[in-house]
Amino acid sequence: MTQEIKERIAEMQGRMAAVDDNIETVMFKVNNVYDELNQRLNEHTQHTDLLQSRVQPMETKLNDLETSNKVLLKMLGKMMGVE
């Protein structure tokens, strides 16, 4: 009986070691996925920042043009006698 218990204990220890290996493998894969997602997020953030830096001057120019158009329309209206 004692031998049987020792064998069962050894079997359970083997299973526990296999579970530990599986946990370690999963954690390694999860960390790799996390690192890759984090890298992609950083790349997208950089891309978004770049786009924003290009859009901002365009928005400013558009606002300036809108203001100029309003002034020109007022001037045109005055020239034509319509206000």
Short mmCIF file of N, CA, C and O in Angstrom, two decimals:
data_model
loop_
_atom_site.label_atom_id
_atom_site.label_comp_id
_atom_site.label_asym_id
_atom_site.label_seq_id
_atom_site.Cartn_x
_atom_site.Cartn_y
_atom_site.Cartn_z
N MET A 1 0.81 -1.19 0.00
CA MET A 1 0.00 0.00 0.00
C MET A 1 0.86 1.26 0.00
O MET A 1 0.55 2.20 -0.70
N THR A 2 1.91 1.26 0.76
CA THR A 2 2.79 2.41 0.83
C THR A 2 3.42 2.69 -0.53
O THR A 2 3.53 3.85 -0.93
N GLN A 3 3.78 1.66 -1.25
CA GLN A 3 4.36 1.82 -2.58
C GLN A 3 3.33 2.47 -3.52
O GLN A 3 3.67 3.34 -4.32
N GLU A 4 2.10 2.04 -3.40
CA GLU A 4 1.04 2.60 -4.24
C GLU A 4 0.84 4.09 -3.95
O GLU A 4 0.67 4.90 -4.87
N ILE A 5 0.92 4.46 -2.70
CA ILE A 5 0.78 5.86 -2.31
C ILE A 5 1.95 6.67 -2.86
O ILE A 5 1.77 7.76 -3.40
N LYS A 6 3.13 6.12 -2.76
CA LYS A 6 4.32 6.80 -3.30
C LYS A 6 4.19 7.00 -4.80
O LYS A 6 4.55 8.05 -5.33
N GLU A 7 3.69 5.98 -5.50
CA GLU A 7 3.51 6.08 -6.94
C GLU A 7 2.48 7.15 -7.29
O GLU A 7 2.66 7.93 -8.23
N ARG A 8 1.41 7.19 -6.52
CA ARG A 8 0.35 8.20 -6.77
C ARG A 8 0.89 9.61 -6.50
O ARG A 8 0.60 10.54 -7.24
N ILE A 9 1.69 9.73 -5.45
CA ILE A 9 2.30 11.03 -5.13
C ILE A 9 3.22 11.45 -6.27
O ILE A 9 3.19 12.60 -6.72
N ALA A 10 4.03 10.51 -6.75
CA ALA A 10 4.95 10.81 -7.86
C ALA A 10 4.16 11.21 -9.11
O ALA A 10 4.54 12.15 -9.83
N GLU A 11 3.05 10.51 -9.36
CA GLU A 11 2.20 10.83 -10.51
C GLU A 11 1.62 12.24 -10.37
O GLU A 11 1.62 13.02 -11.33
N MET A 12 1.14 12.55 -9.20
CA MET A 12 0.55 13.88 -8.95
C MET A 12 1.61 14.98 -9.07
O MET A 12 1.35 16.05 -9.60
N GLN A 13 2.82 14.68 -8.60
CA GLN A 13 3.91 15.66 -8.73
C GLN A 13 4.25 15.89 -10.20
O GLN A 13 4.53 17.02 -10.61
N GLY A 14 4.22 14.82 -10.98
CA GLY A 14 4.45 14.95 -12.42
C GLY A 14 3.38 15.81 -13.09
O GLY A 14 3.68 16.66 -13.92
N ARG A 15 2.15 15.57 -12.70
CA ARG A 15 1.05 16.38 -13.24
C ARG A 15 1.18 17.84 -12.83
O ARG A 15 0.94 18.75 -13.63
N MET A 16 1.55 18.06 -11.58
CA MET A 16 1.71 19.43 -11.10
C MET A 16 2.84 20.13 -11.86
O MET A 16 2.73 21.31 -12.20
N ALA A 17 3.92 19.41 -12.13
CA ALA A 17 5.03 19.99 -12.89
C ALA A 17 4.57 20.34 -14.31
O ALA A 17 4.92 21.40 -14.85
N ALA A 18 3.74 19.48 -14.90
CA ALA A 18 3.22 19.74 -16.24
C ALA A 18 2.32 20.98 -16.22
O ALA A 18 2.38 21.82 -17.13
N VAL A 19 1.50 21.09 -15.19
CA VAL A 19 0.63 22.27 -15.05
C VAL A 19 1.48 23.52 -14.91
O VAL A 19 1.21 24.56 -15.53
N ASP A 20 2.51 23.45 -14.09
CA ASP A 20 3.41 24.59 -13.91
C ASP A 20 4.04 24.99 -15.24
O ASP A 20 4.14 26.18 -15.56
N ASP A 21 4.47 24.00 -16.03
CA ASP A 21 5.04 24.28 -17.36
C ASP A 21 4.01 24.96 -18.26
O ASP A 21 4.33 25.91 -18.97
N ASN A 22 2.77 24.46 -18.22
CA ASN A 22 1.72 25.05 -19.04
C ASN A 22 1.44 26.49 -18.62
O ASN A 22 1.27 27.37 -19.47
N ILE A 23 1.40 26.73 -17.32
CA ILE A 23 1.18 28.09 -16.82
C ILE A 23 2.30 29.00 -17.29
O ILE A 23 2.06 30.13 -17.74
N GLU A 24 3.52 28.52 -17.19
CA GLU A 24 4.67 29.32 -17.61
C GLU A 24 4.60 29.63 -19.10
O GLU A 24 4.87 30.76 -19.53
N THR A 25 4.22 28.63 -19.91
CA THR A 25 4.08 28.84 -21.36
C THR A 25 3.00 29.86 -21.65
O THR A 25 3.20 30.76 -22.48
N VAL A 26 1.87 29.75 -21.00
CA VAL A 26 0.78 30.69 -21.21
C VAL A 26 1.20 32.10 -20.81
O VAL A 26 0.93 33.07 -21.53
N MET A 27 1.85 32.23 -19.68
CA MET A 27 2.30 33.55 -19.22
C MET A 27 3.28 34.16 -20.22
O MET A 27 3.22 35.36 -20.52
N PHE A 28 4.18 33.35 -20.76
CA PHE A 28 5.14 33.82 -21.75
C PHE A 28 4.40 34.34 -22.98
O PHE A 28 4.69 35.42 -23.50
N LYS A 29 3.41 33.57 -23.45
CA LYS A 29 2.64 33.97 -24.63
C LYS A 29 1.82 35.22 -24.35
O LYS A 29 1.74 36.12 -25.19
N VAL A 30 1.21 35.31 -23.18
CA VAL A 30 0.43 36.49 -22.82
C VAL A 30 1.34 37.72 -22.78
O VAL A 30 0.97 38.79 -23.28
N ASN A 31 2.51 37.59 -22.21
CA ASN A 31 3.45 38.71 -22.16
C ASN A 31 3.87 39.14 -23.56
O ASN A 31 3.98 40.34 -23.84
N ASN A 32 4.09 38.17 -24.45
CA ASN A 32 4.45 38.51 -25.83
C ASN A 32 3.32 39.25 -26.53
O ASN A 32 3.55 40.24 -27.23
N VAL A 33 2.09 38.77 -26.34
CA VAL A 33 0.93 39.44 -26.95
C VAL A 33 0.80 40.86 -26.37
O VAL A 33 0.57 41.82 -27.11
N TYR A 34 0.95 40.98 -25.07
CA TYR A 34 0.86 42.30 -24.43
C TYR A 34 1.92 43.24 -24.99
O TYR A 34 1.62 44.40 -25.33
N ASP A 35 3.15 42.76 -25.11
CA ASP A 35 4.23 43.59 -25.64
C ASP A 35 3.94 44.02 -27.08
O ASP A 35 4.15 45.18 -27.45
N GLU A 36 3.44 43.09 -27.88
CA GLU A 36 3.13 43.40 -29.28
C GLU A 36 1.99 44.42 -29.36
O GLU A 36 2.06 45.38 -30.14
N LEU A 37 0.95 44.23 -28.56
CA LEU A 37 -0.16 45.18 -28.56
C LEU A 37 0.29 46.56 -28.09
O LEU A 37 -0.12 47.58 -28.65
N ASN A 38 1.14 46.58 -27.09
CA ASN A 38 1.66 47.84 -26.58
C ASN A 38 2.49 48.55 -27.65
O ASN A 38 2.38 49.77 -27.83
N GLN A 39 3.30 47.79 -28.38
CA GLN A 39 4.10 48.37 -29.46
C GLN A 39 3.19 48.93 -30.55
O GLN A 39 3.42 50.04 -31.04
N ARG A 40 2.17 48.17 -30.92
CA ARG A 40 1.23 48.65 -31.95
C ARG A 40 0.50 49.90 -31.49
O ARG A 40 0.28 50.83 -32.26
N LEU A 41 0.10 49.93 -30.23
CA LEU A 41 -0.57 51.10 -29.69
C LEU A 41 0.35 52.32 -29.77
O LEU A 41 -0.09 53.41 -30.16
N ASN A 42 1.60 52.13 -29.43
CA ASN A 42 2.57 53.24 -29.51
C ASN A 42 2.72 53.72 -30.95
O ASN A 42 2.78 54.93 -31.20
N GLU A 43 2.78 52.78 -31.90
CA GLU A 43 2.89 53.16 -33.31
C GLU A 43 1.66 53.94 -33.77
O GLU A 43 1.77 54.95 -34.46
N HIS A 44 0.48 53.47 -33.36
CA HIS A 44 -0.74 54.16 -33.74
C HIS A 44 -0.82 55.55 -33.10
O HIS A 44 -1.27 56.50 -33.73
N THR A 45 -0.35 55.63 -31.86
CA THR A 45 -0.34 56.93 -31.18
C THR A 45 0.58 57.90 -31.90
O THR A 45 0.23 59.06 -32.11
N GLN A 46 1.75 57.42 -32.30
CA GLN A 46 2.69 58.27 -33.04
C GLN A 46 2.07 58.70 -34.37
O GLN A 46 2.19 59.87 -34.77
N HIS A 47 1.40 57.77 -35.04
CA HIS A 47 0.77 58.09 -36.32
C HIS A 47 -0.34 59.12 -36.12
O HIS A 47 -0.47 60.08 -36.90
N THR A 48 -1.14 58.94 -35.08
CA THR A 48 -2.22 59.88 -34.78
C THR A 48 -1.65 61.26 -34.46
O THR A 48 -2.18 62.28 -34.93
N ASP A 49 -0.59 61.30 -33.69
CA ASP A 49 0.06 62.58 -33.37
C ASP A 49 0.57 63.26 -34.63
O ASP A 49 0.43 64.48 -34.79
N LEU A 50 1.16 62.48 -35.53
CA LEU A 50 1.66 63.03 -36.79
C LEU A 50 0.51 63.60 -37.62
O LEU A 50 0.60 64.72 -38.15
N LEU A 51 -0.57 62.83 -37.72
CA LEU A 51 -1.74 63.32 -38.47
C LEU A 51 -2.29 64.59 -37.85
O LEU A 51 -2.63 65.54 -38.56
N GLN A 52 -2.38 64.60 -36.53
CA GLN A 52 -2.90 65.78 -35.84
C GLN A 52 -2.01 67.00 -36.10
O GLN A 52 -2.51 68.10 -36.31
N SER A 53 -0.70 66.78 -36.12
CA SER A 53 0.21 67.90 -36.36
C SER A 53 0.07 68.42 -37.79
O SER A 53 0.35 69.59 -38.06
N ARG A 54 -0.37 67.56 -38.72
CA ARG A 54 -0.59 68.01 -40.10
C ARG A 54 -1.96 68.66 -40.26
O ARG A 54 -2.13 69.56 -41.08
N VAL A 55 -2.94 68.18 -39.52
CA VAL A 55 -4.30 68.70 -39.63
C VAL A 55 -4.42 70.08 -38.99
O VAL A 55 -5.11 70.96 -39.51
N GLN A 56 -3.75 70.30 -37.88
CA GLN A 56 -3.87 71.56 -37.14
C GLN A 56 -3.56 72.78 -38.01
O GLN A 56 -4.35 73.72 -38.03
N PRO A 57 -2.44 72.80 -38.74
CA PRO A 57 -2.18 73.96 -39.59
C PRO A 57 -3.25 74.14 -40.68
O PRO A 57 -3.59 75.27 -41.03
N MET A 58 -3.78 73.03 -41.19
CA MET A 58 -4.82 73.11 -42.20
C MET A 58 -6.09 73.73 -41.62
O MET A 58 -6.76 74.54 -42.28
N GLU A 59 -6.43 73.37 -40.40
CA GLU A 59 -7.59 73.96 -39.73
C GLU A 59 -7.39 75.46 -39.54
O GLU A 59 -8.31 76.25 -39.76
N THR A 60 -6.19 75.84 -39.17
CA THR A 60 -5.89 77.26 -38.97
C THR A 60 -6.03 78.01 -40.29
O THR A 60 -6.65 79.08 -40.34
N LYS A 61 -5.48 77.46 -41.37
CA LYS A 61 -5.59 78.09 -42.68
C LYS A 61 -7.05 78.19 -43.12
O LYS A 61 -7.48 79.20 -43.68
N LEU A 62 -7.81 77.14 -42.88
CA LEU A 62 -9.22 77.13 -43.24
C LEU A 62 -9.98 78.21 -42.48
O LEU A 62 -10.81 78.93 -43.06
N ASN A 63 -9.70 78.33 -41.20
CA ASN A 63 -10.33 79.39 -40.40
C ASN A 63 -9.95 80.77 -40.91
O ASN A 63 -10.78 81.68 -40.99
N ASP A 64 -8.67 80.94 -41.28
CA ASP A 64 -8.21 82.22 -41.83
C ASP A 64 -8.93 82.52 -43.15
O ASP A 64 -9.34 83.66 -43.40
N LEU A 65 -9.07 81.51 -44.00
CA LEU A 65 -9.77 81.70 -45.27
C LEU A 65 -11.24 82.06 -45.05
O LEU A 65 -11.80 82.91 -45.75
N GLU A 66 -11.84 81.41 -44.09
CA GLU A 66 -13.24 81.71 -43.79
C GLU A 66 -13.40 83.16 -43.33
O GLU A 66 -14.31 83.87 -43.77
N THR A 67 -12.50 83.60 -42.50
CA THR A 67 -12.52 84.99 -42.03
C THR A 67 -12.31 85.94 -43.20
O THR A 67 -13.03 86.94 -43.35
N SER A 68 -11.35 85.64 -44.05
CA SER A 68 -11.07 86.48 -45.23
C SER A 68 -12.29 86.53 -46.15
O SER A 68 -12.63 87.60 -46.68
N ASN A 69 -12.94 85.39 -46.35
CA ASN A 69 -14.12 85.36 -47.22
C ASN A 69 -15.23 86.24 -46.66
O ASN A 69 -15.92 86.94 -47.40
N LYS A 70 -15.42 86.21 -45.35
CA LYS A 70 -16.46 87.04 -44.74
C LYS A 70 -16.15 88.52 -44.96
O LYS A 70 -17.03 89.32 -45.29
N VAL A 71 -14.87 88.89 -44.79
CA VAL A 71 -14.46 90.28 -44.99
C VAL A 71 -14.67 90.67 -46.45
O VAL A 71 -15.23 91.74 -46.76
N LEU A 72 -14.26 89.80 -47.38
CA LEU A 72 -14.41 90.10 -48.80
C LEU A 72 -15.88 90.21 -49.20
O LEU A 72 -16.26 91.08 -49.99
N LEU A 73 -16.71 89.33 -48.65
CA LEU A 73 -18.15 89.40 -48.95
C LEU A 73 -18.76 90.70 -48.44
O LEU A 73 -19.60 91.32 -49.10
N LYS A 74 -18.33 91.14 -47.27
CA LYS A 74 -18.82 92.42 -46.73
C LYS A 74 -18.39 93.56 -47.64
O LYS A 74 -19.17 94.46 -47.96
N MET A 75 -17.12 93.54 -48.04
CA MET A 75 -16.60 94.59 -48.92
C MET A 75 -17.34 94.58 -50.25
O MET A 75 -17.72 95.63 -50.78
N LEU A 76 -17.57 93.40 -50.80
CA LEU A 76 -18.29 93.28 -52.06
C LEU A 76 -19.72 93.81 -51.92
O LEU A 76 -20.24 94.50 -52.80
N GLY A 77 -20.33 93.46 -50.80
CA GLY A 77 -21.67 93.95 -50.53
C GLY A 77 -21.71 95.46 -50.46
O GLY A 77 -22.63 96.10 -51.01
N LYS A 78 -20.74 96.09 -49.82
CA LYS A 78 -20.66 97.54 -49.73
C LYS A 78 -20.45 98.14 -51.11
O LYS A 78 -21.04 99.16 -51.44
N MET A 79 -19.59 97.53 -51.93
CA MET A 79 -19.31 98.04 -53.27
C MET A 79 -20.56 97.99 -54.16
O MET A 79 -20.78 98.83 -55.00
N MET A 80 -21.37 96.96 -53.93
CA MET A 80 -22.56 96.81 -54.74
C MET A 80 -23.77 97.52 -54.12
O MET A 80 -24.86 97.49 -54.67
N GLY A 81 -23.57 98.12 -52.97
CA GLY A 81 -24.64 98.82 -52.31
C GLY A 81 -25.59 97.94 -51.55
O GLY A 81 -26.70 98.33 -51.20
N VAL A 82 -25.18 96.70 -51.29
CA VAL A 82 -26.01 95.77 -50.53
C VAL A 82 -25.27 95.46 -49.22
O VAL A 82 -24.12 95.10 -49.24
N GLU A 83 -25.98 95.64 -48.11
CA GLU A 83 -25.31 95.37 -46.85
C GLU A 83 -26.03 94.38 -46.03
O GLU A 83 -27.05 94.12 -45.84
#
